[in-house]
Amino acid sequence: MEMTGIGWLNLIANLAGAAGMIYLLPLGINYECRILLFYGIVQLMVGRYRNNVLLIWDEIRLIIISHCWFFVGVLLFFKICSLSIVLWLLVLALTTALMSIVFARYSRIWFRNTFKKNVLVIGIGHTAEKLWNVCRGNRFSLMDVRGFISCNDTKRLPTIYQQEEVVKEHVYSFDDMEEVIRKEKIQSVIIAIPQIHKKDLERIVASLRNRVKEIKVLPSFNNLVTFDSRVDDFDGLLLISTAQTEINLWVRIGKRILDICGGIAGCLVLLPLYFYVRRKNHQSGDHDPVFFKQKRIGKGGKEFTIYKFRTMVPNAEQILDELMETDPAIREEYTKNKKLKNDPRITKAGHFLRKTSLDEFPQFINVLKGDMSLIGPRPYLPREKEDMGIYYDIIIQMKPGLTGMWQTHGRSDVDFEDRLALDEYYYRNYNLWLDVTLLAKTVKTMLGGSHEGAR
């Protein structure tokens, strides 16, 4: 396992923090040193501090797993029977895990200029532009994109042509690539041309050989690869095995427990929020019901009644029909996205509720009832069934969620077709850790953070 400078820094910091906690155990210095050594070994064995962890969520998962194994391992191998020491070990594991998460996050901010990796992207199309946005929002990976290489105007790669989508002032010619690598001190190159021919790829790799430390390729798999995918070396042939996620009984039970806990917590917040919204509406002269009820498509295609804070005028549907009939632009926008960007039907209080996502809070009632889950596909309207097309049969395999992929990956900027694709991705990649990740991203978004920065 290769460890980078930031990995060594985190290892030293984590061992120092753990040493301070373990020192307080009344076990003797010899015993405490053995436990500290065991702590470091477990962290390394689980895969902490490795070079290929690119997302904070992956790091958090490894931290949780490693500290759980540490706690269980100490109990098993060190034969600790004292209840007070067991409780202190539990506090130690929880505290060091929290310290590890905080330091893993902020060490990459504090020491970014020292440990960042200068990256050059070969490609100027949509994939390169998307990669750049991910790198900008994902500080954890320490990938600093220094420029893009255009392969359009070189005789060495005559079959490649891409529409330029990236920032123009950072685009260089392929013929100048060697100079760019030297000038920008490039350590890593990412080839972001998914449809590249084999011969062209070989030429690019050959021109990079011995000039950079690593070369990465973004392939095109058309969403075939999922969390269940496995990469095998089949005697020199690269095999990627994909699988359809099957949600077993224990995972369903765990998801339901998470829903019940979240539903109870949400309803406790909902009660005072109800009276706040009711008061704001009355101050605006709006005395209609605070809650808005609507039929939505649930699991298995069964319809259910969803609850939301009303953010529109009472006769919103009638007004929408009139707007679509009189304004072709509004009709086209709603037909394509199933929503209006500047919707004139939204009330004054509704703008605040939507911006903060507080309008969704009554759906905690649906979560407790079992109609919805905390995390899941978007709850679609019955009239949208025909527009869902081939995605319909996939999406109804799971309960709709209070939040999900589309809310944490663009929200209002995501059109209807992309929302469907994100919901399909959620189903095919489902596990409980994905739920925890999306829930954390939702909270961050509600608190004003960017969904990009949550990567």
Short mmCIF file of C-alpha atoms in Angstrom, two decimals:
data_model
loop_
_atom_site.label_atom_id
_atom_site.label_comp_id
_atom_site.label_asym_id
_atom_site.label_seq_id
_atom_site.Cartn_x
_atom_site.Cartn_y
_atom_site.Cartn_z
CA MET A 1 0.00 0.00 0.00
CA GLU A 2 1.49 3.33 -1.05
CA MET A 3 1.27 6.14 1.49
CA THR A 4 1.63 9.79 0.54
CA GLY A 5 2.81 12.66 2.72
CA ILE A 6 -0.73 13.47 3.82
CA GLY A 7 -1.19 9.81 4.75
CA TRP A 8 1.88 9.82 6.99
CA LEU A 9 0.72 13.11 8.55
CA ASN A 10 -2.68 11.64 9.39
CA LEU A 11 -1.11 8.42 10.75
CA ILE A 12 1.18 10.37 13.11
CA ALA A 13 -1.67 12.65 14.23
CA ASN A 14 -4.02 9.71 14.84
CA LEU A 15 -1.39 7.76 16.80
CA ALA A 16 -0.66 10.84 18.91
CA GLY A 17 -4.34 11.35 19.68
CA ALA A 18 -4.88 7.68 20.46
CA ALA A 19 -1.75 7.62 22.66
CA GLY A 20 -3.13 10.47 24.76
CA MET A 21 -6.40 8.60 25.29
CA ILE A 22 -4.79 5.18 25.90
CA TYR A 23 -2.38 6.70 28.43
CA LEU A 24 -5.36 7.39 30.69
CA LEU A 25 -6.17 3.66 30.87
CA PRO A 26 -5.04 2.15 34.22
CA LEU A 27 -3.30 -0.82 32.55
CA GLY A 28 0.41 -0.09 32.78
CA ILE A 29 2.77 1.35 30.19
CA ASN A 30 3.61 -2.03 28.60
CA TYR A 31 -0.05 -2.93 28.08
CA GLU A 32 -0.86 0.56 26.80
CA CYS A 33 1.98 0.48 24.23
CA ARG A 34 0.70 -2.86 22.91
CA ILE A 35 -2.81 -1.44 22.54
CA LEU A 36 -1.43 1.62 20.73
CA LEU A 37 0.56 -0.62 18.38
CA PHE A 38 -2.57 -2.69 17.77
CA TYR A 39 -4.48 0.54 17.00
CA GLY A 40 -1.96 1.54 14.32
CA ILE A 41 -1.91 -1.95 12.76
CA VAL A 42 -5.72 -2.06 12.51
CA GLN A 43 -5.80 1.37 10.83
CA LEU A 44 -3.25 0.24 8.24
CA MET A 45 -4.88 -3.16 7.63
CA VAL A 46 -8.28 -1.61 6.95
CA GLY A 47 -6.75 0.69 4.33
CA ARG A 48 -6.44 4.02 6.10
CA TYR A 49 -3.88 6.51 4.74
CA ARG A 50 -3.71 4.82 1.33
CA ASN A 51 -3.08 6.82 -1.82
CA ASN A 52 -6.30 6.03 -3.70
CA VAL A 53 -8.95 7.33 -1.27
CA LEU A 54 -10.48 10.24 -3.22
CA LEU A 55 -13.68 11.04 -1.28
CA ILE A 56 -14.25 12.10 2.33
CA TRP A 57 -17.18 9.65 2.50
CA ASP A 58 -14.86 6.72 1.71
CA GLU A 59 -12.46 7.92 4.39
CA ILE A 60 -15.26 8.21 6.97
CA ARG A 61 -16.39 4.66 6.14
CA LEU A 62 -12.84 3.36 6.66
CA ILE A 63 -12.53 5.28 9.93
CA ILE A 64 -15.77 3.80 11.27
CA ILE A 65 -14.82 0.26 10.21
CA SER A 66 -11.27 0.51 11.60
CA HIS A 67 -12.36 1.83 15.00
CA CYS A 68 -15.08 -0.80 15.32
CA TRP A 69 -12.46 -3.51 14.63
CA PHE A 70 -10.09 -1.84 17.09
CA PHE A 71 -12.69 -1.87 19.87
CA VAL A 72 -13.72 -5.50 19.25
CA GLY A 73 -10.09 -6.60 18.77
CA VAL A 74 -8.92 -5.11 22.08
CA LEU A 75 -11.75 -6.89 23.91
CA LEU A 76 -10.90 -10.22 22.26
CA PHE A 77 -7.09 -10.22 22.22
CA PHE A 78 -6.28 -8.30 25.39
CA LYS A 79 -8.80 -10.12 27.62
CA ILE A 80 -10.23 -7.02 29.26
CA CYS A 81 -12.97 -7.90 31.74
CA SER A 82 -13.39 -4.70 33.75
CA LEU A 83 -16.64 -2.92 32.85
CA SER A 84 -15.12 0.50 33.57
CA ILE A 85 -12.21 -0.17 31.18
CA VAL A 86 -14.61 -1.50 28.51
CA LEU A 87 -16.64 1.72 28.76
CA TRP A 88 -13.44 3.78 28.59
CA LEU A 89 -12.35 1.84 25.50
CA LEU A 90 -15.71 2.64 23.90
CA VAL A 91 -15.21 6.34 24.66
CA LEU A 92 -11.65 6.05 23.31
CA ALA A 93 -12.83 4.47 20.04
CA LEU A 94 -15.58 7.06 19.53
CA THR A 95 -13.31 10.00 20.40
CA THR A 96 -10.38 8.90 18.23
CA ALA A 97 -12.79 8.16 15.35
CA LEU A 98 -14.21 11.69 15.58
CA MET A 99 -10.70 13.17 15.83
CA SER A 100 -9.63 11.15 12.78
CA ILE A 101 -12.58 12.42 10.72
CA VAL A 102 -11.95 16.04 11.67
CA PHE A 103 -8.20 15.86 11.02
CA ALA A 104 -8.63 13.91 7.76
CA ARG A 105 -10.91 16.68 6.54
CA TYR A 106 -9.01 19.75 7.71
CA SER A 107 -5.47 18.48 7.16
CA ARG A 108 -6.25 18.59 3.44
CA ILE A 109 -7.33 22.21 3.79
CA TRP A 110 -4.49 23.37 6.06
CA PHE A 111 -1.73 21.58 4.12
CA ARG A 112 -3.23 21.66 0.63
CA ASN A 113 -0.41 23.68 -0.95
CA THR A 114 2.14 21.26 0.51
CA PHE A 115 0.53 17.96 -0.44
CA LYS A 116 -1.64 18.76 -3.47
CA LYS A 117 -1.10 16.80 -6.68
CA ASN A 118 -0.72 18.81 -9.90
CA VAL A 119 -2.96 17.22 -12.52
CA LEU A 120 -3.10 17.65 -16.29
CA VAL A 121 -6.28 16.60 -18.10
CA ILE A 122 -6.06 15.37 -21.68
CA GLY A 123 -9.37 16.31 -23.26
CA ILE A 124 -11.48 19.45 -23.58
CA GLY A 125 -15.00 18.01 -23.93
CA HIS A 126 -17.91 17.43 -21.56
CA THR A 127 -16.12 14.68 -19.60
CA ALA A 128 -13.07 16.89 -19.00
CA GLU A 129 -15.29 19.78 -17.90
CA LYS A 130 -17.20 17.51 -15.51
CA LEU A 131 -13.93 16.17 -14.07
CA TRP A 132 -12.70 19.72 -13.50
CA ASN A 133 -15.87 20.62 -11.59
CA VAL A 134 -15.51 17.54 -9.41
CA CYS A 135 -11.86 18.36 -8.63
CA ARG A 136 -12.74 21.97 -7.76
CA GLY A 137 -15.47 20.87 -5.34
CA ASN A 138 -13.57 17.90 -3.91
CA ARG A 139 -10.70 19.25 -1.84
CA PHE A 140 -10.21 15.91 -0.11
CA SER A 141 -8.57 14.29 -3.15
CA LEU A 142 -5.95 17.09 -3.32
CA MET A 143 -6.15 17.03 -7.13
CA ASP A 144 -5.27 20.44 -8.57
CA VAL A 145 -6.08 20.61 -12.29
CA ARG A 146 -3.43 22.83 -13.87
CA GLY A 147 -4.65 22.68 -17.45
CA PHE A 148 -6.25 20.80 -20.33
CA ILE A 149 -4.68 19.35 -23.44
CA SER A 150 -6.52 19.72 -26.75
CA CYS A 151 -5.93 16.92 -29.24
CA ASN A 152 -7.88 18.65 -32.00
CA ASP A 153 -5.07 20.29 -33.97
CA THR A 154 -2.24 17.79 -33.94
CA LYS A 155 -1.18 15.49 -36.78
CA ARG A 156 -0.13 12.88 -34.21
CA LEU A 157 -3.80 12.22 -33.27
CA PRO A 158 -5.78 12.80 -36.48
CA THR A 159 -8.95 10.94 -35.44
CA ILE A 160 -9.66 12.97 -32.27
CA TYR A 161 -11.89 16.03 -32.31
CA GLN A 162 -13.84 17.44 -29.35
CA GLN A 163 -16.12 20.42 -28.85
CA GLU A 164 -14.36 22.73 -26.38
CA GLU A 165 -16.27 22.85 -23.08
CA VAL A 166 -13.55 23.79 -20.58
CA VAL A 167 -12.04 27.14 -19.55
CA LYS A 168 -10.22 28.40 -22.64
CA GLU A 169 -7.28 30.10 -20.91
CA HIS A 170 -6.17 26.76 -19.44
CA VAL A 171 -6.17 24.86 -22.75
CA TYR A 172 -2.86 23.86 -24.35
CA SER A 173 -2.00 22.10 -27.58
CA PHE A 174 -1.00 18.43 -27.52
CA ASP A 175 2.26 19.37 -29.21
CA ASP A 176 3.10 21.61 -26.21
CA MET A 177 2.26 18.94 -23.62
CA GLU A 178 5.85 18.15 -22.63
CA GLU A 179 6.55 21.81 -21.91
CA VAL A 180 3.33 22.12 -19.86
CA ILE A 181 4.28 19.05 -17.78
CA ARG A 182 7.69 20.56 -17.02
CA LYS A 183 6.44 24.10 -16.36
CA GLU A 184 3.46 23.12 -14.17
CA LYS A 185 5.36 20.27 -12.43
CA ILE A 186 2.64 17.80 -13.36
CA GLN A 187 2.53 14.59 -11.29
CA SER A 188 -0.60 12.97 -12.65
CA VAL A 189 -2.30 12.93 -16.05
CA ILE A 190 -5.94 11.97 -16.57
CA ILE A 191 -7.06 11.04 -20.09
CA ALA A 192 -10.68 12.26 -20.26
CA ILE A 193 -11.68 11.20 -23.78
CA PRO A 194 -14.14 8.31 -23.16
CA GLN A 195 -14.55 7.32 -26.83
CA ILE A 196 -10.83 7.36 -27.64
CA HIS A 197 -9.55 4.73 -30.06
CA LYS A 198 -7.03 2.17 -28.85
CA LYS A 199 -4.27 3.39 -31.17
CA ASP A 200 -4.72 7.00 -30.07
CA LEU A 201 -4.64 5.96 -26.42
CA GLU A 202 -1.42 4.04 -27.00
CA ARG A 203 0.17 7.09 -28.67
CA ILE A 204 -0.81 9.36 -25.76
CA VAL A 205 0.46 6.91 -23.12
CA ALA A 206 3.72 6.47 -25.04
CA SER A 207 4.27 10.24 -25.13
CA LEU A 208 3.73 10.41 -21.33
CA ARG A 209 5.96 7.51 -20.39
CA ASN A 210 8.66 8.45 -17.82
CA ARG A 211 7.37 12.03 -17.70
CA VAL A 212 4.71 11.75 -14.94
CA LYS A 213 4.24 9.54 -11.88
CA GLU A 214 0.84 8.20 -12.84
CA ILE A 215 -1.56 8.04 -15.76
CA LYS A 216 -5.31 7.58 -15.25
CA VAL A 217 -7.95 6.93 -17.92
CA LEU A 218 -11.63 7.81 -17.70
CA PRO A 219 -13.34 5.04 -19.71
CA SER A 220 -16.86 4.98 -21.12
CA PHE A 221 -19.12 2.34 -19.61
CA ASN A 222 -22.51 4.06 -20.06
CA ASN A 223 -23.41 3.76 -16.34
CA LEU A 224 -22.73 0.00 -16.44
CA VAL A 225 -20.30 0.09 -13.52
CA THR A 226 -21.86 0.19 -10.03
CA PHE A 227 -20.75 -0.16 -6.41
CA ASP A 228 -21.02 -3.93 -6.87
CA SER A 229 -18.59 -3.93 -9.78
CA ARG A 230 -15.42 -5.97 -9.47
CA VAL A 231 -12.24 -5.56 -11.51
CA ASP A 232 -10.38 -8.82 -12.28
CA ASP A 233 -7.07 -9.47 -13.98
CA PHE A 234 -7.92 -12.46 -16.18
CA ASP A 235 -4.42 -13.50 -17.27
CA GLY A 236 -3.65 -10.04 -18.65
CA LEU A 237 -7.21 -9.20 -19.70
CA LEU A 238 -9.15 -6.57 -17.74
CA LEU A 239 -12.58 -7.90 -16.77
CA ILE A 240 -15.19 -5.69 -15.11
CA SER A 241 -18.00 -7.66 -13.50
CA THR A 242 -21.19 -5.75 -12.77
CA ALA A 243 -24.15 -6.76 -10.63
CA GLN A 244 -27.70 -5.70 -9.91
CA THR A 245 -27.97 -4.79 -6.24
CA GLU A 246 -30.33 -7.06 -4.32
CA ILE A 247 -31.52 -5.63 -1.03
CA ASN A 248 -31.59 -8.46 1.49
CA LEU A 249 -33.77 -8.72 4.60
CA TRP A 250 -31.16 -7.38 7.03
CA VAL A 251 -30.46 -4.33 4.89
CA ARG A 252 -34.22 -3.63 4.65
CA ILE A 253 -34.50 -3.92 8.44
CA GLY A 254 -31.55 -1.56 8.91
CA LYS A 255 -33.05 0.94 6.46
CA ARG A 256 -36.40 0.84 8.26
CA ILE A 257 -34.75 1.37 11.66
CA LEU A 258 -32.92 4.37 10.21
CA ASP A 259 -36.25 5.66 8.83
CA ILE A 260 -38.04 5.29 12.16
CA CYS A 261 -35.26 7.06 14.10
CA GLY A 262 -35.10 9.85 11.51
CA GLY A 263 -38.89 10.08 11.30
CA ILE A 264 -39.26 10.54 15.05
CA ALA A 265 -36.52 13.19 15.14
CA GLY A 266 -38.05 14.98 12.14
CA CYS A 267 -41.54 15.03 13.65
CA LEU A 268 -40.18 16.56 16.86
CA VAL A 269 -38.82 19.43 14.77
CA LEU A 270 -41.98 19.54 12.64
CA LEU A 271 -44.29 20.50 15.52
CA PRO A 272 -42.80 23.93 16.34
CA LEU A 273 -42.09 24.49 12.65
CA TYR A 274 -45.80 24.00 11.89
CA PHE A 275 -46.81 26.82 14.24
CA TYR A 276 -44.05 29.07 12.84
CA VAL A 277 -45.21 28.58 9.23
CA ARG A 278 -48.87 28.99 10.25
CA ARG A 279 -48.05 32.31 11.95
CA LYS A 280 -46.07 33.56 8.91
CA ASN A 281 -48.92 32.66 6.56
CA HIS A 282 -51.48 34.46 8.72
CA GLN A 283 -49.27 37.57 8.81
CA SER A 284 -49.36 37.55 4.99
CA GLY A 285 -53.14 37.26 5.00
CA ASP A 286 -53.07 33.59 4.00
CA HIS A 287 -55.50 31.57 6.17
CA ASP A 288 -55.72 28.45 4.01
CA PRO A 289 -54.46 25.05 5.34
CA VAL A 290 -50.75 24.94 6.17
CA PHE A 291 -50.29 21.44 4.79
CA PHE A 292 -50.55 20.53 1.13
CA LYS A 293 -51.68 17.01 0.25
CA GLN A 294 -51.05 15.34 -3.08
CA LYS A 295 -51.10 11.86 -4.60
CA ARG A 296 -47.70 10.42 -5.50
CA ILE A 297 -46.40 7.12 -6.87
CA GLY A 298 -45.07 4.83 -4.13
CA LYS A 299 -43.34 1.48 -4.00
CA GLY A 300 -44.77 -1.05 -6.42
CA GLY A 301 -46.65 1.72 -8.24
CA LYS A 302 -49.17 2.08 -5.39
CA GLU A 303 -50.32 5.66 -4.90
CA PHE A 304 -50.13 7.36 -1.50
CA THR A 305 -50.85 10.82 -0.07
CA ILE A 306 -47.78 12.97 0.48
CA TYR A 307 -47.65 15.84 2.99
CA LYS A 308 -45.78 19.09 2.43
CA PHE A 309 -45.95 22.63 3.70
CA ARG A 310 -48.06 24.53 1.21
CA THR A 311 -45.79 26.94 -0.67
CA MET A 312 -48.20 27.89 -3.46
CA VAL A 313 -51.50 29.67 -3.70
CA PRO A 314 -54.52 27.37 -3.09
CA ASN A 315 -55.61 27.18 -6.76
CA ALA A 316 -52.10 26.48 -8.07
CA GLU A 317 -53.10 23.71 -10.50
CA GLN A 318 -55.75 25.87 -12.16
CA ILE A 319 -53.30 28.77 -12.49
CA LEU A 320 -50.72 26.43 -14.03
CA ASP A 321 -53.22 25.26 -16.65
CA GLU A 322 -54.03 28.86 -17.51
CA LEU A 323 -50.33 29.82 -17.74
CA MET A 324 -49.53 26.86 -19.99
CA GLU A 325 -52.46 27.70 -22.22
CA THR A 326 -51.52 31.36 -22.64
CA ASP A 327 -47.69 31.19 -22.57
CA PRO A 328 -45.93 28.73 -24.94
CA ALA A 329 -42.57 29.27 -23.18
CA ILE A 330 -44.03 28.24 -19.81
CA ARG A 331 -45.72 25.22 -21.43
CA GLU A 332 -42.42 24.13 -22.99
CA GLU A 333 -40.46 24.62 -19.75
CA TYR A 334 -42.95 22.68 -17.64
CA THR A 335 -43.31 19.90 -20.20
CA LYS A 336 -39.54 19.39 -20.21
CA ASN A 337 -38.66 19.84 -16.52
CA LYS A 338 -42.02 19.30 -14.75
CA LYS A 339 -41.39 22.56 -12.86
CA LEU A 340 -40.97 26.30 -13.47
CA LYS A 341 -37.75 28.07 -12.50
CA ASN A 342 -39.53 31.35 -11.63
CA ASP A 343 -42.92 30.00 -10.61
CA PRO A 344 -45.40 32.88 -10.07
CA ARG A 345 -47.65 30.62 -7.96
CA ILE A 346 -45.21 30.44 -5.02
CA THR A 347 -46.22 32.41 -1.93
CA LYS A 348 -43.94 34.80 -0.05
CA ALA A 349 -43.40 32.30 2.77
CA GLY A 350 -43.07 29.53 0.19
CA HIS A 351 -39.89 31.01 -1.28
CA PHE A 352 -38.18 30.72 2.11
CA LEU A 353 -39.51 27.22 2.74
CA ARG A 354 -38.33 25.94 -0.64
CA LYS A 355 -34.93 27.59 -0.46
CA THR A 356 -34.21 25.93 2.90
CA SER A 357 -36.03 22.66 2.00
CA LEU A 358 -38.25 23.14 5.06
CA ASP A 359 -41.30 22.57 2.88
CA GLU A 360 -40.37 18.85 2.86
CA PHE A 361 -40.52 18.43 6.66
CA PRO A 362 -44.13 17.16 6.83
CA GLN A 363 -42.94 14.16 4.82
CA PHE A 364 -41.44 12.82 8.05
CA ILE A 365 -45.04 11.80 8.74
CA ASN A 366 -44.94 9.73 5.53
CA VAL A 367 -41.63 8.23 6.65
CA LEU A 368 -43.08 7.12 10.00
CA LYS A 369 -46.17 5.71 8.26
CA GLY A 370 -43.95 3.66 5.96
CA ASP A 371 -45.08 5.29 2.71
CA MET A 372 -41.65 6.85 2.22
CA SER A 373 -38.05 6.46 3.30
CA LEU A 374 -35.57 9.09 4.46
CA ILE A 375 -33.50 8.40 1.34
CA GLY A 376 -34.88 7.15 -1.95
CA PRO A 377 -36.03 8.08 -5.45
CA ARG A 378 -38.02 11.25 -6.00
CA PRO A 379 -41.78 10.78 -5.26
CA TYR A 380 -43.22 11.21 -8.77
CA LEU A 381 -46.68 12.43 -9.66
CA PRO A 382 -49.14 9.95 -11.23
CA ARG A 383 -49.33 12.14 -14.35
CA GLU A 384 -45.54 11.77 -14.75
CA LYS A 385 -45.77 7.98 -15.08
CA GLU A 386 -45.87 8.04 -18.88
CA ASP A 387 -42.92 10.46 -19.05
CA MET A 388 -40.84 8.17 -16.79
CA GLY A 389 -40.68 5.62 -19.62
CA ILE A 390 -38.31 2.71 -19.07
CA TYR A 391 -37.23 4.09 -15.68
CA TYR A 392 -40.67 3.54 -14.13
CA ASP A 393 -40.36 -0.21 -13.46
CA ILE A 394 -36.95 0.32 -11.86
CA ILE A 395 -37.79 3.31 -9.67
CA ILE A 396 -40.93 1.77 -8.12
CA GLN A 397 -38.81 -1.06 -6.72
CA MET A 398 -38.00 1.22 -3.77
CA LYS A 399 -39.95 3.57 -1.53
CA PRO A 400 -39.66 7.21 -2.59
CA GLY A 401 -37.42 9.29 -0.36
CA LEU A 402 -37.63 12.55 1.50
CA THR A 403 -34.25 13.29 -0.07
CA GLY A 404 -32.06 11.45 -2.54
CA MET A 405 -29.56 11.58 -5.37
CA TRP A 406 -31.23 14.41 -7.30
CA GLN A 407 -31.35 16.74 -4.27
CA THR A 408 -27.66 16.27 -3.52
CA HIS A 409 -26.48 16.39 -7.13
CA GLY A 410 -27.87 19.60 -8.52
CA ARG A 411 -31.41 19.88 -7.16
CA SER A 412 -33.21 22.58 -9.15
CA ASP A 413 -30.56 22.54 -11.89
CA VAL A 414 -31.28 18.87 -12.72
CA ASP A 415 -33.83 18.35 -15.49
CA PHE A 416 -36.47 15.59 -15.47
CA GLU A 417 -34.48 13.09 -17.55
CA ASP A 418 -31.39 13.47 -15.37
CA ARG A 419 -33.48 13.03 -12.21
CA LEU A 420 -34.71 9.71 -13.54
CA ALA A 421 -31.14 8.63 -14.33
CA LEU A 422 -30.00 9.59 -10.82
CA ASP A 423 -32.85 7.63 -9.25
CA GLU A 424 -31.95 4.59 -11.34
CA TYR A 425 -28.33 4.97 -10.20
CA TYR A 426 -29.50 5.01 -6.57
CA TYR A 427 -31.43 1.76 -7.01
CA ARG A 428 -28.62 -0.05 -8.81
CA ASN A 429 -25.99 1.12 -6.32
CA TYR A 430 -27.96 0.91 -3.09
CA ASN A 431 -26.38 0.16 0.27
CA LEU A 432 -26.86 1.61 3.74
CA TRP A 433 -23.62 3.59 3.50
CA LEU A 434 -24.97 5.37 0.41
CA ASP A 435 -28.00 6.40 2.51
CA VAL A 436 -25.75 7.78 5.26
CA THR A 437 -23.67 9.67 2.68
CA LEU A 438 -26.71 11.23 0.98
CA LEU A 439 -28.23 12.14 4.34
CA ALA A 440 -25.03 13.94 5.36
CA LYS A 441 -24.90 15.74 2.00
CA THR A 442 -28.54 16.82 2.40
CA VAL A 443 -27.85 18.32 5.84
CA LYS A 444 -24.80 20.12 4.42
CA THR A 445 -26.86 21.51 1.54
CA MET A 446 -29.60 22.71 3.92
CA LEU A 447 -26.98 24.49 6.03
CA GLY A 448 -25.82 26.38 2.97
CA GLY A 449 -23.02 24.20 1.67
CA SER A 450 -22.50 23.23 -1.94
CA HIS A 451 -23.27 19.72 -3.00
CA GLU A 452 -20.02 19.72 -4.91
CA GLY A 453 -18.00 20.44 -1.85
CA ALA A 454 -19.50 17.45 -0.12
CA ARG A 455 -17.77 14.98 -2.34
#
